[in-house]
Amino acid sequence: MKSLEELTRPNIWRLKPYSSARDEYKGLSASVFLDANENPYNLPHNRYPDPMQWELKAELSKIKKVAPENIFLGNGSDEAIDLVFRAFCEPGRDNVVAIDPTYGMYQVCADVNDVEYRKVLLDEHFQFSADKLLAAADERTKLIFLCSPNNPTGNDLLRGEIEKVLNTFAGLVILDEAYNDFSDAPSFLQQLEQYPNLIVLQTFSKAWGCAAIRLGMAFASTDIISILSKIKYPYNVNQLTQKQAMEMLHKYYEIERWVKNLKEERDELVGRFSELPLTIKVFPSDANFFLARVTDAVRIYNYLVGEGIIVRNRHTVSLCGNCLRVTVGTRVENDKLMEALGKYEEKYFHS
Ligand SMILES: *Cc1c(COP(=O)(O)O)cnc(C)c1O
């Protein structure tokens, strides 16, 4: 790995961060706070939240078994994705490499930041080759994006290939584990010390059932976390979000129950979906959704919209011609989907 100084944009490396009132006085002993121009009325919403979310990180640390100093919290994973571009990629000069197809936000953030985005196509099993990915990289490649389980394909990437990239690439590897809770593959969180170039992304939006509160996590070396923390908005995670996240952490058993249930529902739904005459293939899933190739994705998508059921049409995505991405819902929701698709059969196959 190159030194972090070589990988970081010079202006960011030199940057002295904004120091907020909450940063400057961290003690707990004071009882009169006249330092932040807040309104003394309307407790508890009148006070600025902890800019570094230490209480939340301490709780999260217990569940994730990662030290608080190795955790960055942001306004969704999307904030962390944007920040790695802003921290490490010089606009108009540097580039990043990513598997294709994958989560759309990596390319959007690359485009916003005027950073070249190099795509390397997955194979027919939606797997990638470390050698092919590394061959697309050059001196100016700062980041490689991997997503496992991948979106929209739903499968885990091969662990050996991920390790090969981590061992060989001189820049930083962003491994997006948004769906890892639903997979039987272990997370790379416990490998952070082994790989100083690794940034693992996770989120409260999926398994945690908290997409509305916008809370994403990045885990990495203390040096990488310090750079991200230095350039974030001072109060990037609001107090309501921090409070709700604390409540979720205190009922972690609920999340484990949801995940177990959704994995069972997924396997059941995949089985039933595979049996439909309109289904050509259901791709194996390690996530809370699956990708399916159907006879006519656009027509089936539009039909389902008419029935009040929305799935994701991935027809125009690389390698996903005539594919729909279906999120696993409750048993009742999944039944409604299957019932509607059963009616589609009657309409279009038997007339
Ligand atoms: C849903 C999803 C996320 C979550 O993004 P948030 O901003 O945390 O809601 C991240 N990565 C992938 C691949 C996703 O599908």
GROMACS .gro file of C-alpha atoms and ligand atoms in nm:
model
  366
    1MET     CA    1   0.000   0.000   0.000
    2LYS     CA    2   0.111   0.354  -0.076
    3SER     CA    3   0.140   0.584   0.225
    4LEU     CA    4  -0.181   0.757   0.327
    5GLU     CA    5  -0.011   1.089   0.257
    6GLU     CA    6   0.046   0.982  -0.106
    7LEU     CA    7  -0.315   0.867  -0.138
    8THR     CA    8  -0.476   1.173   0.017
    9ARG     CA    9  -0.538   1.493  -0.182
   10PRO     CA   10  -0.271   1.745  -0.074
   11ASN     CA   11  -0.528   2.011   0.022
   12ILE     CA   12  -0.709   1.758   0.242
   13TRP     CA   13  -0.387   1.632   0.397
   14ARG     CA   14  -0.301   1.993   0.496
   15LEU     CA   15  -0.654   2.090   0.600
   16LYS     CA   16  -0.715   2.222   0.947
   17PRO     CA   17  -1.074   2.121   1.026
   18TYR     CA   18  -1.346   2.358   1.145
   19SER     CA   19  -1.352   2.350   1.522
   20SER     CA   20  -1.702   2.374   1.663
   21ALA     CA   21  -1.798   2.488   2.011
   22ARG     CA   22  -1.878   2.126   2.095
   23ASP     CA   23  -1.527   2.027   1.983
   24GLU     CA   24  -1.350   2.285   2.192
   25TYR     CA   25  -1.521   2.210   2.520
   26LYS     CA   26  -1.555   1.836   2.570
   27GLY     CA   27  -1.576   1.820   2.950
   28LEU     CA   28  -1.888   1.699   3.125
   29SER     CA   29  -1.852   1.896   3.448
   30ALA     CA   30  -1.995   2.227   3.328
   31SER     CA   31  -2.361   2.305   3.380
   32VAL     CA   32  -2.394   2.641   3.204
   33PHE     CA   33  -2.338   2.634   2.828
   34LEU     CA   34  -2.307   2.979   2.676
   35ASP     CA   35  -2.058   2.888   2.406
   36ALA     CA   36  -2.255   2.781   2.098
   37ASN     CA   37  -2.519   3.054   2.051
   38GLU     CA   38  -2.791   2.799   2.112
   39ASN     CA   39  -3.135   2.886   2.247
   40PRO     CA   40  -3.161   2.795   2.619
   41TYR     CA   41  -3.526   2.694   2.570
   42ASN     CA   42  -3.684   2.393   2.395
   43LEU     CA   43  -3.488   2.114   2.561
   44PRO     CA   44  -3.354   1.870   2.439
   45HIS     CA   45  -3.363   1.987   2.079
   46ASN     CA   46  -3.197   2.321   2.149
   47ARG     CA   47  -2.846   2.175   2.187
   48TYR     CA   48  -2.606   2.079   1.909
   49PRO     CA   49  -2.543   1.705   1.904
   50ASP     CA   50  -2.205   1.541   1.973
   51PRO     CA   51  -2.014   1.597   1.645
   52MET     CA   52  -1.821   1.271   1.690
   53GLN     CA   53  -2.114   1.059   1.821
   54TRP     CA   54  -1.893   0.897   2.088
   55GLU     CA   55  -2.175   0.747   2.294
   56LEU     CA   56  -2.321   0.581   1.987
   57LYS     CA   57  -1.981   0.458   1.868
   58ALA     CA   58  -1.912   0.308   2.212
   59GLU     CA   59  -2.234   0.103   2.194
   60LEU     CA   60  -2.175   0.006   1.832
   61SER     CA   61  -1.820  -0.095   1.919
   62LYS     CA   62  -1.954  -0.371   2.148
   63ILE     CA   63  -2.169  -0.527   1.876
   64LYS     CA   64  -1.923  -0.485   1.588
   65LYS     CA   65  -1.612  -0.565   1.794
   66VAL     CA   66  -1.431  -0.268   1.639
   67ALA     CA   67  -1.281   0.016   1.849
   68PRO     CA   68  -1.473   0.349   1.844
   69GLU     CA   69  -1.167   0.517   1.685
   70ASN     CA   70  -1.206   0.287   1.386
   71ILE     CA   71  -1.569   0.390   1.324
   72PHE     CA   72  -1.701   0.676   1.111
   73LEU     CA   73  -2.075   0.753   1.118
   74GLY     CA   74  -2.242   0.947   0.840
   75ASN     CA   75  -2.570   1.055   0.686
   76GLY     CA   76  -2.620   0.713   0.525
   77SER     CA   77  -2.340   0.512   0.365
   78ASP     CA   78  -2.383   0.758   0.083
   79GLU     CA   79  -2.201   1.023   0.287
   80ALA     CA   80  -1.902   0.795   0.340
   81ILE     CA   81  -1.898   0.710  -0.033
   82ASP     CA   82  -1.894   1.079  -0.124
   83LEU     CA   83  -1.628   1.159   0.138
   84VAL     CA   84  -1.381   0.899   0.012
   85PHE     CA   85  -1.394   1.066  -0.330
   86ARG     CA   86  -1.344   1.410  -0.178
   87ALA     CA   87  -1.063   1.294   0.049
   88PHE     CA   88  -0.860   1.081  -0.192
   89CYS     CA   89  -0.943   1.164  -0.555
   90GLU     CA   90  -0.811   1.473  -0.732
   91PRO     CA   91  -1.087   1.586  -0.972
   92GLY     CA   92  -0.992   1.552  -1.339
   93ARG     CA   93  -0.679   1.352  -1.256
   94ASP     CA   94  -0.738   1.046  -1.039
   95ASN     CA   95  -0.960   0.749  -1.118
   96VAL     CA   96  -1.138   0.465  -0.939
   97VAL     CA   97  -1.213   0.107  -1.046
   98ALA     CA   98  -1.535  -0.082  -0.970
   99ILE     CA   99  -1.711  -0.404  -1.059
  100ASP     CA  100  -2.005  -0.379  -1.301
  101PRO     CA  101  -2.294  -0.411  -1.239
  102THR     CA  102  -2.300  -0.277  -0.885
  103TYR     CA  103  -2.457  -0.012  -0.660
  104GLY     CA  104  -2.521   0.306  -0.862
  105MET     CA  105  -2.403   0.559  -0.602
  106TYR     CA  106  -2.031   0.490  -0.662
  107GLN     CA  107  -2.059   0.617  -1.020
  108VAL     CA  108  -2.284   0.910  -0.925
  109CYS     CA  109  -2.031   1.027  -0.664
  110ALA     CA  110  -1.747   0.977  -0.913
  111ASP     CA  111  -1.932   1.190  -1.169
  112VAL     CA  112  -2.018   1.462  -0.915
  113ASN     CA  113  -1.654   1.481  -0.813
  114ASP     CA  114  -1.526   1.467  -1.175
  115VAL     CA  115  -1.334   1.145  -1.111
  116GLU     CA  116  -1.297   0.886  -1.389
  117TYR     CA  117  -1.498   0.572  -1.307
  118ARG     CA  118  -1.358   0.252  -1.463
  119LYS     CA  119  -1.596  -0.043  -1.480
  120VAL     CA  120  -1.490  -0.407  -1.501
  121LEU     CA  121  -1.763  -0.645  -1.608
  122LEU     CA  122  -1.848  -0.941  -1.382
  123ASP     CA  123  -1.860  -1.293  -1.533
  124GLU     CA  124  -2.178  -1.490  -1.602
  125HIS     CA  125  -2.188  -1.604  -1.237
  126PHE     CA  126  -2.166  -1.237  -1.131
  127GLN     CA  127  -1.817  -1.302  -0.994
  128PHE     CA  128  -1.508  -1.090  -1.050
  129SER     CA  129  -1.144  -1.165  -1.113
  130ALA     CA  130  -0.892  -0.975  -0.899
  131ASP     CA  131  -0.642  -0.983  -1.186
  132LYS     CA  132  -0.888  -0.825  -1.431
  133LEU     CA  133  -0.981  -0.557  -1.179
  134LEU     CA  134  -0.616  -0.479  -1.101
  135ALA     CA  135  -0.535  -0.468  -1.472
  136ALA     CA  136  -0.784  -0.181  -1.508
  137ALA     CA  137  -0.599   0.017  -1.239
  138ASP     CA  138  -0.297   0.242  -1.295
  139GLU     CA  139  -0.076   0.489  -1.106
  140ARG     CA  140  -0.369   0.728  -1.065
  141THR     CA  141  -0.619   0.473  -0.933
  142LYS     CA  142  -0.694   0.571  -0.575
  143LEU     CA  143  -0.994   0.351  -0.491
  144ILE     CA  144  -1.139   0.013  -0.582
  145PHE     CA  145  -1.509  -0.043  -0.506
  146LEU     CA  146  -1.639  -0.389  -0.416
  147CYS     CA  147  -1.987  -0.471  -0.292
  148SER     CA  148  -2.055  -0.806  -0.124
  149PRO     CA  149  -2.327  -0.925  -0.128
  150ASN     CA  150  -2.348  -0.725  -0.449
  151ASN     CA  151  -2.643  -0.507  -0.552
  152PRO     CA  152  -2.834  -0.574  -0.782
  153THR     CA  153  -2.706  -0.930  -0.830
  154GLY     CA  154  -2.752  -1.042  -0.468
  155ASN     CA  155  -2.452  -1.275  -0.446
  156ASP     CA  156  -2.143  -1.271  -0.224
  157LEU     CA  157  -1.820  -1.200  -0.409
  158LEU     CA  158  -1.549  -1.466  -0.380
  159ARG     CA  159  -1.354  -1.412  -0.060
  160GLY     CA  160  -1.024  -1.525  -0.214
  161GLU     CA  161  -1.054  -1.264  -0.490
  162ILE     CA  162  -1.139  -0.988  -0.239
  163GLU     CA  163  -0.831  -1.088  -0.037
  164LYS     CA  164  -0.617  -1.083  -0.349
  165VAL     CA  165  -0.725  -0.726  -0.425
  166LEU     CA  166  -0.657  -0.622  -0.063
  167ASN     CA  167  -0.312  -0.782  -0.074
  168THR     CA  168  -0.212  -0.643  -0.414
  169PHE     CA  169  -0.371  -0.301  -0.467
  170ALA     CA  170  -0.163   0.001  -0.364
  171GLY     CA  171  -0.468   0.223  -0.306
  172LEU     CA  172  -0.775   0.189  -0.084
  173VAL     CA  173  -1.038  -0.084  -0.116
  174ILE     CA  174  -1.396   0.013  -0.032
  175LEU     CA  175  -1.587  -0.302   0.057
  176ASP     CA  176  -1.960  -0.229   0.081
  177GLU     CA  177  -2.122  -0.479   0.318
  178ALA     CA  178  -2.469  -0.322   0.325
  179TYR     CA  179  -2.626  -0.670   0.298
  180ASN     CA  180  -2.373  -0.877   0.494
  181ASP     CA  181  -2.624  -0.944   0.775
  182PHE     CA  182  -2.825  -1.161   0.535
  183SER     CA  183  -2.524  -1.360   0.416
  184ASP     CA  184  -2.360  -1.665   0.568
  185ALA     CA  185  -2.019  -1.526   0.466
  186PRO     CA  186  -1.832  -1.356   0.751
  187SER     CA  187  -1.781  -0.980   0.741
  188PHE     CA  188  -1.431  -0.839   0.677
  189LEU     CA  189  -1.463  -0.622   0.991
  190GLN     CA  190  -1.229  -0.843   1.189
  191GLN     CA  191  -0.966  -0.811   0.912
  192LEU     CA  192  -0.919  -0.434   0.949
  193GLU     CA  193  -0.585  -0.466   1.127
  194GLN     CA  194  -0.459  -0.709   0.865
  195TYR     CA  195  -0.547  -0.471   0.578
  196PRO     CA  196  -0.461  -0.103   0.640
  197ASN     CA  197  -0.604  -0.020   0.295
  198LEU     CA  198  -0.952  -0.157   0.375
  199ILE     CA  199  -1.264   0.053   0.432
  200VAL     CA  200  -1.575  -0.152   0.518
  201LEU     CA  201  -1.915   0.013   0.469
  202GLN     CA  202  -2.226  -0.099   0.654
  203THR     CA  203  -2.561   0.072   0.709
  204PHE     CA  204  -2.863   0.103   0.939
  205SER     CA  205  -3.085   0.107   0.628
  206LYS     CA  206  -3.130  -0.265   0.562
  207ALA     CA  207  -3.106  -0.528   0.838
  208TRP     CA  208  -3.149  -0.263   1.109
  209GLY     CA  209  -3.478  -0.145   0.958
  210CYS     CA  210  -3.378   0.223   0.987
  211ALA     CA  211  -3.354   0.358   0.631
  212ALA     CA  212  -3.548   0.668   0.744
  213ILE     CA  213  -3.293   0.784   1.004
  214ARG     CA  214  -3.006   0.798   0.749
  215LEU     CA  215  -2.716   0.638   0.934
  216GLY     CA  216  -2.423   0.472   0.763
  217MET     CA  217  -2.104   0.327   0.906
  218ALA     CA  218  -1.751   0.315   0.773
  219PHE     CA  219  -1.485   0.105   0.948
  220ALA     CA  220  -1.115   0.154   0.877
  221SER     CA  221  -0.774   0.235   1.029
  222THR     CA  222  -0.768   0.525   1.275
  223ASP     CA  223  -0.572   0.730   1.020
  224ILE     CA  224  -0.836   0.685   0.749
  225ILE     CA  225  -1.118   0.752   0.997
  226SER     CA  226  -0.944   1.073   1.109
  227ILE     CA  227  -0.931   1.200   0.751
  228LEU     CA  228  -1.302   1.131   0.694
  229SER     CA  229  -1.392   1.293   1.027
  230LYS     CA  230  -1.182   1.597   0.943
  231ILE     CA  231  -1.375   1.676   0.623
  232LYS     CA  232  -1.732   1.583   0.721
  233TYR     CA  233  -1.990   1.848   0.814
  234PRO     CA  234  -1.943   1.912   1.188
  235TYR     CA  235  -2.289   1.788   1.289
  236ASN     CA  236  -2.346   1.532   1.013
  237VAL     CA  237  -2.549   1.291   1.229
  238ASN     CA  238  -2.838   1.469   1.398
  239GLN     CA  239  -2.952   1.411   1.755
  240LEU     CA  240  -3.280   1.238   1.663
  241THR     CA  241  -3.084   0.987   1.455
  242GLN     CA  242  -2.828   0.928   1.730
  243LYS     CA  243  -3.107   0.870   1.982
  244GLN     CA  244  -3.299   0.629   1.761
  245ALA     CA  245  -2.981   0.438   1.676
  246MET     CA  246  -2.905   0.399   2.049
  247GLU     CA  247  -3.252   0.252   2.098
  248MET     CA  248  -3.193   0.005   1.816
  249LEU     CA  249  -2.859  -0.098   1.964
  250HIS     CA  250  -3.035  -0.176   2.291
  251LYS     CA  251  -3.269  -0.416   2.113
  252TYR     CA  252  -3.022  -0.589   1.888
  253TYR     CA  253  -3.205  -0.918   1.946
  254GLU     CA  254  -3.489  -0.774   1.731
  255ILE     CA  255  -3.254  -0.722   1.438
  256GLU     CA  256  -3.128  -1.078   1.470
  257ARG     CA  257  -3.488  -1.201   1.467
  258TRP     CA  258  -3.577  -0.995   1.157
  259VAL     CA  259  -3.271  -1.119   0.972
  260LYS     CA  260  -3.343  -1.484   1.053
  261ASN     CA  261  -3.703  -1.440   0.942
  262LEU     CA  262  -3.615  -1.255   0.621
  263LYS     CA  263  -3.362  -1.522   0.522
  264GLU     CA  264  -3.631  -1.788   0.563
  265GLU     CA  265  -3.880  -1.578   0.366
  266ARG     CA  266  -3.620  -1.520   0.094
  267ASP     CA  267  -3.556  -1.891   0.047
  268GLU     CA  268  -3.930  -1.959   0.038
  269LEU     CA  269  -4.000  -1.676  -0.208
  270VAL     CA  270  -3.708  -1.773  -0.434
  271GLY     CA  271  -3.846  -2.128  -0.445
  272ARG     CA  272  -4.195  -2.013  -0.542
  273PHE     CA  273  -4.070  -1.752  -0.790
  274SER     CA  274  -3.853  -2.013  -0.964
  275GLU     CA  275  -4.164  -2.222  -1.036
  276LEU     CA  276  -4.344  -1.947  -1.232
  277PRO     CA  277  -4.366  -2.006  -1.608
  278LEU     CA  278  -4.259  -1.641  -1.663
  279THR     CA  279  -3.933  -1.705  -1.474
  280ILE     CA  280  -3.627  -1.794  -1.677
  281LYS     CA  281  -3.383  -1.795  -1.387
  282VAL     CA  282  -3.362  -1.682  -1.026
  283PHE     CA  283  -3.003  -1.597  -0.934
  284PRO     CA  284  -2.879  -1.724  -0.597
  285SER     CA  285  -2.906  -1.458  -0.326
  286ASP     CA  286  -2.709  -1.386  -0.007
  287ALA     CA  287  -2.911  -1.068   0.055
  288ASN     CA  288  -3.268  -0.959   0.142
  289PHE     CA  289  -3.356  -0.939  -0.228
  290PHE     CA  290  -3.301  -1.149  -0.536
  291LEU     CA  291  -3.247  -1.090  -0.905
  292ALA     CA  292  -3.460  -1.289  -1.148
  293ARG     CA  293  -3.451  -1.315  -1.527
  294VAL     CA  294  -3.803  -1.324  -1.666
  295THR     CA  295  -3.962  -1.353  -2.010
  296ASP     CA  296  -4.030  -0.980  -2.043
  297ALA     CA  297  -3.910  -0.761  -1.757
  298VAL     CA  298  -4.056  -0.431  -1.883
  299ARG     CA  299  -4.401  -0.579  -1.943
  300ILE     CA  300  -4.409  -0.766  -1.610
  301TYR     CA  301  -4.281  -0.460  -1.425
  302ASN     CA  302  -4.557  -0.243  -1.576
  303TYR     CA  303  -4.818  -0.508  -1.506
  304LEU     CA  304  -4.713  -0.522  -1.138
  305VAL     CA  305  -4.727  -0.141  -1.112
  306GLY     CA  306  -5.088  -0.166  -1.232
  307GLU     CA  307  -5.150  -0.412  -0.949
  308GLY     CA  308  -4.998  -0.167  -0.697
  309ILE     CA  309  -4.680  -0.373  -0.652
  310ILE     CA  310  -4.343  -0.212  -0.717
  311VAL     CA  311  -4.031  -0.415  -0.788
  312ARG     CA  312  -3.710  -0.282  -0.943
  313ASN     CA  313  -3.673  -0.311  -1.318
  314ARG     CA  314  -3.302  -0.377  -1.391
  315HIS     CA  315  -3.348  -0.450  -1.763
  316THR     CA  316  -3.107  -0.176  -1.877
  317VAL     CA  317  -2.828  -0.266  -1.631
  318SER     CA  318  -2.514  -0.454  -1.753
  319LEU     CA  319  -2.565  -0.834  -1.759
  320CYS     CA  320  -2.920  -0.784  -1.625
  321GLY     CA  321  -3.125  -0.788  -1.947
  322ASN     CA  322  -3.487  -0.885  -1.867
  323CYS     CA  323  -3.410  -0.892  -1.495
  324LEU     CA  324  -3.622  -0.774  -1.205
  325ARG     CA  325  -3.483  -0.714  -0.858
  326VAL     CA  326  -3.729  -0.818  -0.590
  327THR     CA  327  -3.698  -0.719  -0.223
  328VAL     CA  328  -3.818  -0.977   0.030
  329GLY     CA  329  -4.117  -0.834   0.216
  330THR     CA  330  -4.348  -0.971   0.483
  331ARG     CA  331  -4.523  -1.302   0.416
  332VAL     CA  332  -4.841  -1.109   0.328
  333GLU     CA  333  -4.655  -0.884   0.081
  334ASN     CA  334  -4.472  -1.176  -0.078
  335ASP     CA  335  -4.804  -1.362  -0.116
  336LYS     CA  336  -4.956  -1.059  -0.290
  337LEU     CA  337  -4.666  -1.054  -0.536
  338MET     CA  338  -4.702  -1.424  -0.610
  339GLU     CA  339  -5.079  -1.395  -0.647
  340ALA     CA  340  -5.042  -1.107  -0.895
  341LEU     CA  341  -4.779  -1.296  -1.095
  342GLY     CA  342  -5.012  -1.598  -1.099
  343LYS     CA  343  -5.280  -1.380  -1.258
  344TYR     CA  344  -5.027  -1.252  -1.513
  345GLU     CA  345  -4.972  -1.615  -1.613
  346GLU     CA  346  -5.345  -1.664  -1.678
  347LYS     CA  347  -5.363  -1.345  -1.884
  348TYR     CA  348  -5.057  -1.389  -2.101
  349PHE     CA  349  -4.977  -1.758  -2.118
  350HIS     CA  350  -5.321  -1.910  -2.155
  351SER     CA  351  -5.487  -1.669  -2.394
  352LIG     C1  352  -2.896   0.022   0.026
  352LIG     C2  353  -2.749   0.025   0.005
  352LIG     C3  354  -2.668   0.108   0.083
  352LIG     C4  355  -2.726   0.194   0.190
  352LIG     O1  356  -2.708   0.326   0.169
  352LIG     P1  357  -2.755   0.426   0.285
  352LIG     O2  358  -2.709   0.557   0.233
  352LIG     O3  359  -2.681   0.385   0.410
  352LIG     O4  360  -2.902   0.413   0.301
  352LIG     C5  361  -2.532   0.104   0.064
  352LIG     N1  362  -2.477   0.024  -0.027
  352LIG     C6  363  -2.552  -0.058  -0.103
  352LIG     C7  364  -2.488  -0.148  -0.201
  352LIG     C8  365  -2.691  -0.058  -0.090
  352LIG     O5  366  -2.765  -0.137  -0.169
   0.00000   0.00000   0.00000
